Amino acid sequence: ITHEGGKDNSYGYYQFLLHYFNFFEHALFFSAAKSEFVITEEHVAQSEKIDALTTQFFHRMHNYIATQKVPDDMTLHLELPLILSWIYMNHLHKETRVKLTGLQERLRERYDDVHQLLVAKEKNHEYEKALLKSCFCYLAKEQNHNTEALREAKETGLLVTPEMIDSYLHGEEVFPEKAGFTRMFVNAENENISAYFWHIDQYHRKFILYHRGEAEAFLNQYISQYQAQLDDIDCQIVHEDPMAQTSDAASQ
C-alpha cells in the first residue's frame, strides 16, 4: 500500500503521521454498509467479528470432512474495521491484537467440534444391523440392474460379520473398490441393500481423513495462511518516518 507501480505513493509518510500523533486514539472503526443512524460499541464489537471468523472456518472444515474436497478459498475474510483496529492504536487495538493472535486456538477448538459432530458421535447402528449377515459381492457395472447376475454374484460373495463392519469403520479396507465393478450387499431375500452401505462408507472415509492426518493438515494449512495474512498486514505498517530515512540517505 506504500507503493504503486513500483513508485513511492507517500502513503507511508501519511501512515507514519497517523501513528505518531495517535490519530485514531478514540476512533471506532465500523462498516458503513452495516451501520445504522447511531453507531454504538455493539457495531464494533470485536468478539462478534472473531466469532464470524471461527464460523467461516467451521463451515469450511465441515464441508471438507463431509465431501473430502478441499475448498478453493482457504483464506479468512478479515473485515476492514478489524484490520484497522489491528494496525492503529484506537481503544480496541489491544483487544483486537489479543483476539486475532489467539484465534488459532479458537480454530483448533472448532476443528475438534467438527470431529465430534461428524466422526466421534456419528451413529450407524441402523445401517450396521441391516448389513449384518448380508452377502458382500462384486457385480460388473453393466449388470447393475440384472437380477440374475446379482444372484450369481452372491454365490461367490462373503457373509458380512460384525467384525468386518467394525474393521471397516476403523479405516481398514475390508470392502475394497474394484475397477469396473460395483460393490453390492445382498440380503437373504436377494434384495440389493447397498444403500445402507453408503452411510458406513461415508463414515469410513471421514475416519481415514483424521487417522491419516489429512484433516489436521487441512487445519494447519488454514492456520498457516491465516498467520501469513496477519504477517502481510504487519509488513505494511510504517513504524519509522520514511521521509527522515530518505533525508539521511541523501546526506550520506
PDB file of C-alpha atoms in Angstrom:
ATOM      1  CA  ILE A   1       0.000   0.000   0.000  1.00  0.00           C
ATOM      2  CA  THR A   2       3.014   2.324   0.254  1.00  0.00           C
ATOM      3  CA  HIS A   3       3.987   1.869  -3.396  1.00  0.00           C
ATOM      4  CA  GLU A   4       2.054   1.937  -6.658  1.00  0.00           C
ATOM      5  CA  GLY A   5       3.576   0.890  -9.937  1.00  0.00           C
ATOM      6  CA  GLY A   6       6.922   0.484  -8.183  1.00  0.00           C
ATOM      7  CA  LYS A   7       6.907   4.131  -7.010  1.00  0.00           C
ATOM      8  CA  ASP A   8       6.511   5.585  -3.521  1.00  0.00           C
ATOM      9  CA  ASN A   9       2.975   6.990  -3.231  1.00  0.00           C
ATOM     10  CA  SER A  10       3.727   8.911   0.003  1.00  0.00           C
ATOM     11  CA  TYR A  11       1.171   6.859   1.924  1.00  0.00           C
ATOM     12  CA  GLY A  12       3.966   5.537   4.143  1.00  0.00           C
ATOM     13  CA  TYR A  13       4.646   9.038   5.470  1.00  0.00           C
ATOM     14  CA  TYR A  14       0.907   9.663   5.920  1.00  0.00           C
ATOM     15  CA  GLN A  15       0.502   6.403   7.861  1.00  0.00           C
ATOM     16  CA  PHE A  16       3.538   7.255   9.977  1.00  0.00           C
ATOM     17  CA  LEU A  17       1.932  10.571  10.979  1.00  0.00           C
ATOM     18  CA  LEU A  18      -1.299   8.806  11.917  1.00  0.00           C
ATOM     19  CA  HIS A  19       0.692   6.527  14.217  1.00  0.00           C
ATOM     20  CA  TYR A  20       2.912   9.320  15.536  1.00  0.00           C
ATOM     21  CA  PHE A  21       0.025  11.552  16.594  1.00  0.00           C
ATOM     22  CA  ASN A  22      -2.133   8.601  17.722  1.00  0.00           C
ATOM     23  CA  PHE A  23      -4.788   9.981  15.415  1.00  0.00           C
ATOM     24  CA  PHE A  24      -7.266   7.144  15.961  1.00  0.00           C
ATOM     25  CA  GLU A  25      -6.979   7.003  19.764  1.00  0.00           C
ATOM     26  CA  HIS A  26     -10.750   7.490  20.219  1.00  0.00           C
ATOM     27  CA  ALA A  27     -11.901   6.210  16.834  1.00  0.00           C
ATOM     28  CA  LEU A  28     -14.468   3.462  16.301  1.00  0.00           C
ATOM     29  CA  PHE A  29     -13.977   1.571  13.052  1.00  0.00           C
ATOM     30  CA  PHE A  30     -17.116   0.116  11.523  1.00  0.00           C
ATOM     31  CA  SER A  31     -18.526  -0.976   8.196  1.00  0.00           C
ATOM     32  CA  ALA A  32     -20.718   1.749   6.730  1.00  0.00           C
ATOM     33  CA  ALA A  33     -22.680  -0.857   4.800  1.00  0.00           C
ATOM     34  CA  LYS A  34     -23.798  -2.470   8.058  1.00  0.00           C
ATOM     35  CA  SER A  35     -24.321   0.680  10.130  1.00  0.00           C
ATOM     36  CA  GLU A  36     -27.497   2.375  11.263  1.00  0.00           C
ATOM     37  CA  PHE A  37     -28.084   6.017  12.173  1.00  0.00           C
ATOM     38  CA  VAL A  38     -26.394   5.652  15.567  1.00  0.00           C
ATOM     39  CA  ILE A  39     -23.047   3.892  15.935  1.00  0.00           C
ATOM     40  CA  THR A  40     -22.564   2.118  19.262  1.00  0.00           C
ATOM     41  CA  GLU A  41     -19.978  -0.221  20.765  1.00  0.00           C
ATOM     42  CA  GLU A  42     -22.198  -3.086  19.632  1.00  0.00           C
ATOM     43  CA  HIS A  43     -21.468  -2.221  15.997  1.00  0.00           C
ATOM     44  CA  VAL A  44     -17.730  -2.537  16.509  1.00  0.00           C
ATOM     45  CA  ALA A  45     -17.641  -5.439  18.976  1.00  0.00           C
ATOM     46  CA  GLN A  46     -14.507  -7.427  18.189  1.00  0.00           C
ATOM     47  CA  SER A  47     -15.863 -10.624  19.743  1.00  0.00           C
ATOM     48  CA  GLU A  48     -18.646 -10.739  17.132  1.00  0.00           C
ATOM     49  CA  LYS A  49     -16.130 -10.356  14.301  1.00  0.00           C
ATOM     50  CA  ILE A  50     -13.944 -13.101  15.763  1.00  0.00           C
ATOM     51  CA  ASP A  51     -16.968 -15.374  16.083  1.00  0.00           C
ATOM     52  CA  ALA A  52     -17.672 -14.759  12.390  1.00  0.00           C
ATOM     53  CA  LEU A  53     -14.125 -15.866  11.534  1.00  0.00           C
ATOM     54  CA  THR A  54     -14.418 -19.093  13.519  1.00  0.00           C
ATOM     55  CA  THR A  55     -17.794 -19.749  11.876  1.00  0.00           C
ATOM     56  CA  GLN A  56     -16.163 -19.316   8.446  1.00  0.00           C
ATOM     57  CA  PHE A  57     -13.628 -21.970   9.383  1.00  0.00           C
ATOM     58  CA  PHE A  58     -16.232 -24.300  10.932  1.00  0.00           C
ATOM     59  CA  HIS A  59     -18.323 -24.367   7.737  1.00  0.00           C
ATOM     60  CA  ARG A  60     -15.293 -24.958   5.511  1.00  0.00           C
ATOM     61  CA  MET A  61     -13.950 -27.685   7.786  1.00  0.00           C
ATOM     62  CA  HIS A  62     -17.394 -29.291   7.976  1.00  0.00           C
ATOM     63  CA  ASN A  63     -17.749 -29.274   4.176  1.00  0.00           C
ATOM     64  CA  TYR A  64     -14.233 -30.630   3.718  1.00  0.00           C
ATOM     65  CA  ILE A  65     -14.804 -33.608   6.012  1.00  0.00           C
ATOM     66  CA  ALA A  66     -18.280 -34.263   4.624  1.00  0.00           C
ATOM     67  CA  THR A  67     -17.236 -34.108   0.955  1.00  0.00           C
ATOM     68  CA  GLN A  68     -13.490 -34.923   1.174  1.00  0.00           C
ATOM     69  CA  LYS A  69     -12.889 -31.938  -1.139  1.00  0.00           C
ATOM     70  CA  VAL A  70     -10.505 -29.105  -0.256  1.00  0.00           C
ATOM     71  CA  PRO A  71     -12.264 -25.731  -0.723  1.00  0.00           C
ATOM     72  CA  ASP A  72     -10.927 -23.355  -3.356  1.00  0.00           C
ATOM     73  CA  ASP A  73     -10.794 -20.478  -0.871  1.00  0.00           C
ATOM     74  CA  MET A  74      -8.669 -21.122   2.221  1.00  0.00           C
ATOM     75  CA  THR A  75      -8.295 -17.514   3.388  1.00  0.00           C
ATOM     76  CA  LEU A  76     -10.148 -15.989   6.305  1.00  0.00           C
ATOM     77  CA  HIS A  77     -12.048 -12.891   5.245  1.00  0.00           C
ATOM     78  CA  LEU A  78     -10.910 -10.228   7.719  1.00  0.00           C
ATOM     79  CA  GLU A  79     -13.268  -7.264   7.832  1.00  0.00           C
ATOM     80  CA  LEU A  80     -11.625  -3.885   7.202  1.00  0.00           C
ATOM     81  CA  PRO A  81     -12.621  -2.473  10.640  1.00  0.00           C
ATOM     82  CA  LEU A  82     -10.836  -5.424  12.255  1.00  0.00           C
ATOM     83  CA  ILE A  83      -7.720  -4.816  10.157  1.00  0.00           C
ATOM     84  CA  LEU A  84      -7.716  -1.103  11.028  1.00  0.00           C
ATOM     85  CA  SER A  85      -8.018  -1.867  14.742  1.00  0.00           C
ATOM     86  CA  TRP A  86      -5.106  -4.281  14.330  1.00  0.00           C
ATOM     87  CA  ILE A  87      -2.973  -1.556  12.719  1.00  0.00           C
ATOM     88  CA  TYR A  88      -3.882   1.628  14.590  1.00  0.00           C
ATOM     89  CA  MET A  89      -3.833   2.471  18.301  1.00  0.00           C
ATOM     90  CA  ASN A  90      -7.517   3.012  18.932  1.00  0.00           C
ATOM     91  CA  HIS A  91      -9.094   1.830  22.199  1.00  0.00           C
ATOM     92  CA  LEU A  92      -9.870  -1.567  20.621  1.00  0.00           C
ATOM     93  CA  HIS A  93      -6.322  -2.102  19.364  1.00  0.00           C
ATOM     94  CA  LYS A  94      -5.122  -4.172  22.326  1.00  0.00           C
ATOM     95  CA  GLU A  95      -8.272  -6.327  22.354  1.00  0.00           C
ATOM     96  CA  THR A  96      -8.012  -6.875  18.602  1.00  0.00           C
ATOM     97  CA  ARG A  97      -4.379  -7.936  18.872  1.00  0.00           C
ATOM     98  CA  VAL A  98      -5.172 -10.367  21.693  1.00  0.00           C
ATOM     99  CA  LYS A  99      -8.198 -11.878  19.964  1.00  0.00           C
ATOM    100  CA  LEU A 100      -6.648 -12.243  16.498  1.00  0.00           C
ATOM    101  CA  THR A 101      -3.421 -13.629  17.956  1.00  0.00           C
ATOM    102  CA  GLY A 102      -5.448 -16.147  19.978  1.00  0.00           C
ATOM    103  CA  LEU A 103      -7.641 -17.090  17.031  1.00  0.00           C
ATOM    104  CA  GLN A 104      -5.511 -20.132  16.259  1.00  0.00           C
ATOM    105  CA  GLU A 105      -6.648 -21.744  19.496  1.00  0.00           C
ATOM    106  CA  ARG A 106     -10.277 -20.973  18.631  1.00  0.00           C
ATOM    107  CA  LEU A 107      -9.816 -22.626  15.237  1.00  0.00           C
ATOM    108  CA  ARG A 108      -8.423 -25.745  16.887  1.00  0.00           C
ATOM    109  CA  GLU A 109     -11.472 -25.860  19.157  1.00  0.00           C
ATOM    110  CA  ARG A 110     -13.811 -25.666  16.162  1.00  0.00           C
ATOM    111  CA  TYR A 111     -11.729 -28.399  14.487  1.00  0.00           C
ATOM    112  CA  ASP A 112     -12.491 -30.635  17.470  1.00  0.00           C
ATOM    113  CA  ASP A 113     -16.164 -29.644  17.254  1.00  0.00           C
ATOM    114  CA  VAL A 114     -16.323 -30.874  13.653  1.00  0.00           C
ATOM    115  CA  HIS A 115     -14.639 -34.126  14.618  1.00  0.00           C
ATOM    116  CA  GLN A 116     -17.154 -34.724  17.390  1.00  0.00           C
ATOM    117  CA  LEU A 117     -20.053 -33.811  15.131  1.00  0.00           C
ATOM    118  CA  LEU A 118     -19.114 -35.809  12.042  1.00  0.00           C
ATOM    119  CA  VAL A 119     -16.958 -38.679  13.270  1.00  0.00           C
ATOM    120  CA  ALA A 120     -16.769 -39.324  17.005  1.00  0.00           C
ATOM    121  CA  LYS A 121     -20.517 -39.103  17.688  1.00  0.00           C
ATOM    122  CA  GLU A 122     -21.878 -40.433  14.408  1.00  0.00           C
ATOM    123  CA  LYS A 123     -24.194 -43.399  14.845  1.00  0.00           C
ATOM    124  CA  ASN A 124     -24.501 -46.131  12.220  1.00  0.00           C
ATOM    125  CA  HIS A 125     -26.255 -48.826  14.249  1.00  0.00           C
ATOM    126  CA  GLU A 126     -29.300 -48.964  11.993  1.00  0.00           C
ATOM    127  CA  TYR A 127     -27.180 -49.409   8.883  1.00  0.00           C
ATOM    128  CA  GLU A 128     -24.803 -51.856  10.538  1.00  0.00           C
ATOM    129  CA  LYS A 129     -27.713 -54.024  11.660  1.00  0.00           C
ATOM    130  CA  ALA A 130     -29.192 -54.038   8.144  1.00  0.00           C
ATOM    131  CA  LEU A 131     -25.899 -55.154   6.591  1.00  0.00           C
ATOM    132  CA  LEU A 132     -25.181 -57.942   9.080  1.00  0.00           C
ATOM    133  CA  LYS A 133     -25.491 -61.426   7.567  1.00  0.00           C
ATOM    134  CA  SER A 134     -25.938 -59.924   4.117  1.00  0.00           C
ATOM    135  CA  CYS A 135     -23.632 -61.046   1.350  1.00  0.00           C
ATOM    136  CA  PHE A 136     -20.888 -58.760   0.037  1.00  0.00           C
ATOM    137  CA  CYS A 137     -20.013 -59.288  -3.615  1.00  0.00           C
ATOM    138  CA  TYR A 138     -18.968 -57.534  -6.815  1.00  0.00           C
ATOM    139  CA  LEU A 139     -21.185 -57.011  -9.830  1.00  0.00           C
ATOM    140  CA  ALA A 140     -19.984 -55.812 -13.235  1.00  0.00           C
ATOM    141  CA  LYS A 141     -21.281 -52.261 -13.681  1.00  0.00           C
ATOM    142  CA  GLU A 142     -23.068 -53.103 -16.902  1.00  0.00           C
ATOM    143  CA  GLN A 143     -25.004 -55.761 -14.923  1.00  0.00           C
ATOM    144  CA  ASN A 144     -26.136 -53.412 -12.129  1.00  0.00           C
ATOM    145  CA  HIS A 145     -29.828 -53.929 -12.887  1.00  0.00           C
ATOM    146  CA  ASN A 146     -29.599 -57.601 -13.811  1.00  0.00           C
ATOM    147  CA  THR A 147     -31.330 -59.598 -11.080  1.00  0.00           C
ATOM    148  CA  GLU A 148     -29.982 -62.940 -12.261  1.00  0.00           C
ATOM    149  CA  ALA A 149     -26.410 -61.645 -12.405  1.00  0.00           C
ATOM    150  CA  LEU A 150     -26.808 -60.346  -8.862  1.00  0.00           C
ATOM    151  CA  ARG A 151     -27.882 -63.768  -7.624  1.00  0.00           C
ATOM    152  CA  GLU A 152     -24.886 -65.403  -9.299  1.00  0.00           C
ATOM    153  CA  ALA A 153     -22.520 -62.839  -7.779  1.00  0.00           C
ATOM    154  CA  LYS A 154     -23.997 -63.515  -4.366  1.00  0.00           C
ATOM    155  CA  GLU A 155     -22.996 -67.183  -4.582  1.00  0.00           C
ATOM    156  CA  THR A 156     -19.312 -66.238  -4.607  1.00  0.00           C
ATOM    157  CA  GLY A 157     -19.649 -63.414  -2.061  1.00  0.00           C
ATOM    158  CA  LEU A 158     -18.706 -63.089   1.601  1.00  0.00           C
ATOM    159  CA  LEU A 159     -21.037 -63.170   4.590  1.00  0.00           C
ATOM    160  CA  VAL A 160     -20.844 -59.814   6.381  1.00  0.00           C
ATOM    161  CA  THR A 161     -19.911 -60.131  10.076  1.00  0.00           C
ATOM    162  CA  PRO A 162     -19.829 -57.583  12.934  1.00  0.00           C
ATOM    163  CA  GLU A 163     -16.023 -57.802  12.916  1.00  0.00           C
ATOM    164  CA  MET A 164     -15.871 -56.869   9.231  1.00  0.00           C
ATOM    165  CA  ILE A 165     -18.071 -53.801   9.723  1.00  0.00           C
ATOM    166  CA  ASP A 166     -16.159 -52.684  12.810  1.00  0.00           C
ATOM    167  CA  SER A 167     -12.839 -53.004  10.965  1.00  0.00           C
ATOM    168  CA  TYR A 168     -14.175 -51.006   8.030  1.00  0.00           C
ATOM    169  CA  LEU A 169     -15.432 -48.243  10.331  1.00  0.00           C
ATOM    170  CA  HIS A 170     -11.918 -48.009  11.753  1.00  0.00           C
ATOM    171  CA  GLY A 171     -10.270 -47.452   8.404  1.00  0.00           C
ATOM    172  CA  GLU A 172      -9.436 -50.945   7.174  1.00  0.00           C
ATOM    173  CA  GLU A 173     -10.239 -51.758   3.532  1.00  0.00           C
ATOM    174  CA  VAL A 174     -12.485 -54.715   4.240  1.00  0.00           C
ATOM    175  CA  PHE A 175     -14.770 -53.880   1.325  1.00  0.00           C
ATOM    176  CA  PRO A 176     -12.288 -52.555  -1.273  1.00  0.00           C
ATOM    177  CA  GLU A 177     -13.403 -50.976  -4.524  1.00  0.00           C
ATOM    178  CA  LYS A 178     -12.742 -52.878  -7.742  1.00  0.00           C
ATOM    179  CA  ALA A 179     -12.320 -51.296 -11.164  1.00  0.00           C
ATOM    180  CA  GLY A 180     -15.260 -51.969 -13.470  1.00  0.00           C
ATOM    181  CA  PHE A 181     -17.396 -53.413 -10.680  1.00  0.00           C
ATOM    182  CA  THR A 182     -19.958 -52.161  -8.173  1.00  0.00           C
ATOM    183  CA  ARG A 183     -19.812 -53.199  -4.531  1.00  0.00           C
ATOM    184  CA  MET A 184     -23.057 -54.967  -3.693  1.00  0.00           C
ATOM    185  CA  PHE A 185     -24.712 -56.103  -0.470  1.00  0.00           C
ATOM    186  CA  VAL A 186     -27.494 -58.659  -0.904  1.00  0.00           C
ATOM    187  CA  ASN A 187     -29.794 -59.869   1.876  1.00  0.00           C
ATOM    188  CA  ALA A 188     -31.406 -63.302   2.362  1.00  0.00           C
ATOM    189  CA  GLU A 189     -34.312 -62.280   0.120  1.00  0.00           C
ATOM    190  CA  ASN A 190     -31.838 -61.483  -2.688  1.00  0.00           C
ATOM    191  CA  GLU A 191     -32.579 -57.783  -2.346  1.00  0.00           C
ATOM    192  CA  ASN A 192     -29.890 -55.211  -3.061  1.00  0.00           C
ATOM    193  CA  ILE A 193     -29.419 -53.294   0.210  1.00  0.00           C
ATOM    194  CA  SER A 194     -26.247 -51.429  -0.818  1.00  0.00           C
ATOM    195  CA  ALA A 195     -27.895 -48.103   0.058  1.00  0.00           C
ATOM    196  CA  TYR A 196     -27.238 -48.913   3.732  1.00  0.00           C
ATOM    197  CA  PHE A 197     -23.543 -49.300   2.951  1.00  0.00           C
ATOM    198  CA  TRP A 198     -23.330 -45.697   1.674  1.00  0.00           C
ATOM    199  CA  HIS A 199     -23.617 -44.369   5.236  1.00  0.00           C
ATOM    200  CA  ILE A 200     -20.993 -46.796   6.510  1.00  0.00           C
ATOM    201  CA  ASP A 201     -18.689 -45.853   3.640  1.00  0.00           C
ATOM    202  CA  GLN A 202     -19.035 -42.129   4.380  1.00  0.00           C
ATOM    203  CA  TYR A 203     -18.000 -42.688   7.984  1.00  0.00           C
ATOM    204  CA  HIS A 204     -15.077 -44.846   6.781  1.00  0.00           C
ATOM    205  CA  ARG A 205     -13.807 -42.032   4.548  1.00  0.00           C
ATOM    206  CA  LYS A 206     -14.120 -39.426   7.315  1.00  0.00           C
ATOM    207  CA  PHE A 207     -12.284 -41.684   9.762  1.00  0.00           C
ATOM    208  CA  ILE A 208      -9.409 -42.079   7.304  1.00  0.00           C
ATOM    209  CA  LEU A 209      -9.108 -38.311   6.853  1.00  0.00           C
ATOM    210  CA  TYR A 210      -8.462 -37.957  10.581  1.00  0.00           C
ATOM    211  CA  HIS A 211      -6.449 -41.151  11.017  1.00  0.00           C
ATOM    212  CA  ARG A 212      -4.032 -40.321   8.197  1.00  0.00           C
ATOM    213  CA  GLY A 213      -3.633 -36.759   9.418  1.00  0.00           C
ATOM    214  CA  GLU A 214      -5.226 -35.200   6.340  1.00  0.00           C
ATOM    215  CA  ALA A 215      -7.821 -33.345   8.409  1.00  0.00           C
ATOM    216  CA  GLU A 216      -5.130 -31.954  10.708  1.00  0.00           C
ATOM    217  CA  ALA A 217      -3.064 -30.979   7.665  1.00  0.00           C
ATOM    218  CA  PHE A 218      -6.101 -29.005   6.457  1.00  0.00           C
ATOM    219  CA  LEU A 219      -6.279 -27.254   9.844  1.00  0.00           C
ATOM    220  CA  ASN A 220      -2.543 -26.461   9.841  1.00  0.00           C
ATOM    221  CA  GLN A 221      -2.695 -25.125   6.285  1.00  0.00           C
ATOM    222  CA  TYR A 222      -5.617 -22.918   7.259  1.00  0.00           C
ATOM    223  CA  ILE A 223      -3.776 -21.574  10.313  1.00  0.00           C
ATOM    224  CA  SER A 224      -0.605 -21.057   8.269  1.00  0.00           C
ATOM    225  CA  GLN A 225      -2.453 -18.996   5.663  1.00  0.00           C
ATOM    226  CA  TYR A 226      -4.193 -17.001   8.378  1.00  0.00           C
ATOM    227  CA  GLN A 227      -0.852 -16.207  10.029  1.00  0.00           C
ATOM    228  CA  ALA A 228       0.524 -15.202   6.625  1.00  0.00           C
ATOM    229  CA  GLN A 229      -2.390 -12.760   6.294  1.00  0.00           C
ATOM    230  CA  LEU A 230      -1.506 -11.122   9.619  1.00  0.00           C
ATOM    231  CA  ASP A 231       2.206 -11.067   8.753  1.00  0.00           C
ATOM    232  CA  ASP A 232       1.413  -9.418   5.424  1.00  0.00           C
ATOM    233  CA  ILE A 233      -0.595  -6.703   7.212  1.00  0.00           C
ATOM    234  CA  ASP A 234       2.216  -6.163   9.716  1.00  0.00           C
ATOM    235  CA  CYS A 235       4.743  -5.812   6.886  1.00  0.00           C
ATOM    236  CA  GLN A 236       2.748  -2.859   5.577  1.00  0.00           C
ATOM    237  CA  ILE A 237       2.757  -0.970   8.877  1.00  0.00           C
ATOM    238  CA  VAL A 238       5.132   2.005   8.820  1.00  0.00           C
ATOM    239  CA  HIS A 239       6.924   2.332  12.174  1.00  0.00           C
ATOM    240  CA  GLU A 240       9.508   4.984  11.284  1.00  0.00           C
ATOM    241  CA  ASP A 241       9.393   8.259   9.387  1.00  0.00           C
ATOM    242  CA  PRO A 242      10.178   7.295   5.784  1.00  0.00           C
ATOM    243  CA  MET A 243      10.941  10.943   4.943  1.00  0.00           C
ATOM    244  CA  ALA A 244      13.635  11.056   7.624  1.00  0.00           C
ATOM    245  CA  GLN A 245      15.161   7.868   6.251  1.00  0.00           C
ATOM    246  CA  THR A 246      15.222   9.429   2.778  1.00  0.00           C
ATOM    247  CA  SER A 247      16.925  12.568   4.141  1.00  0.00           C
ATOM    248  CA  ASP A 248      19.542  10.513   5.987  1.00  0.00           C
ATOM    249  CA  ALA A 249      20.292   8.546   2.854  1.00  0.00           C
ATOM    250  CA  ALA A 250      20.666  11.760   0.824  1.00  0.00           C
ATOM    251  CA  SER A 251      23.038  13.323   3.350  1.00  0.00           C
ATOM    252  CA  GLN A 252      25.301  10.310   3.209  1.00  0.00           C
TER     253      GLN A 252
END
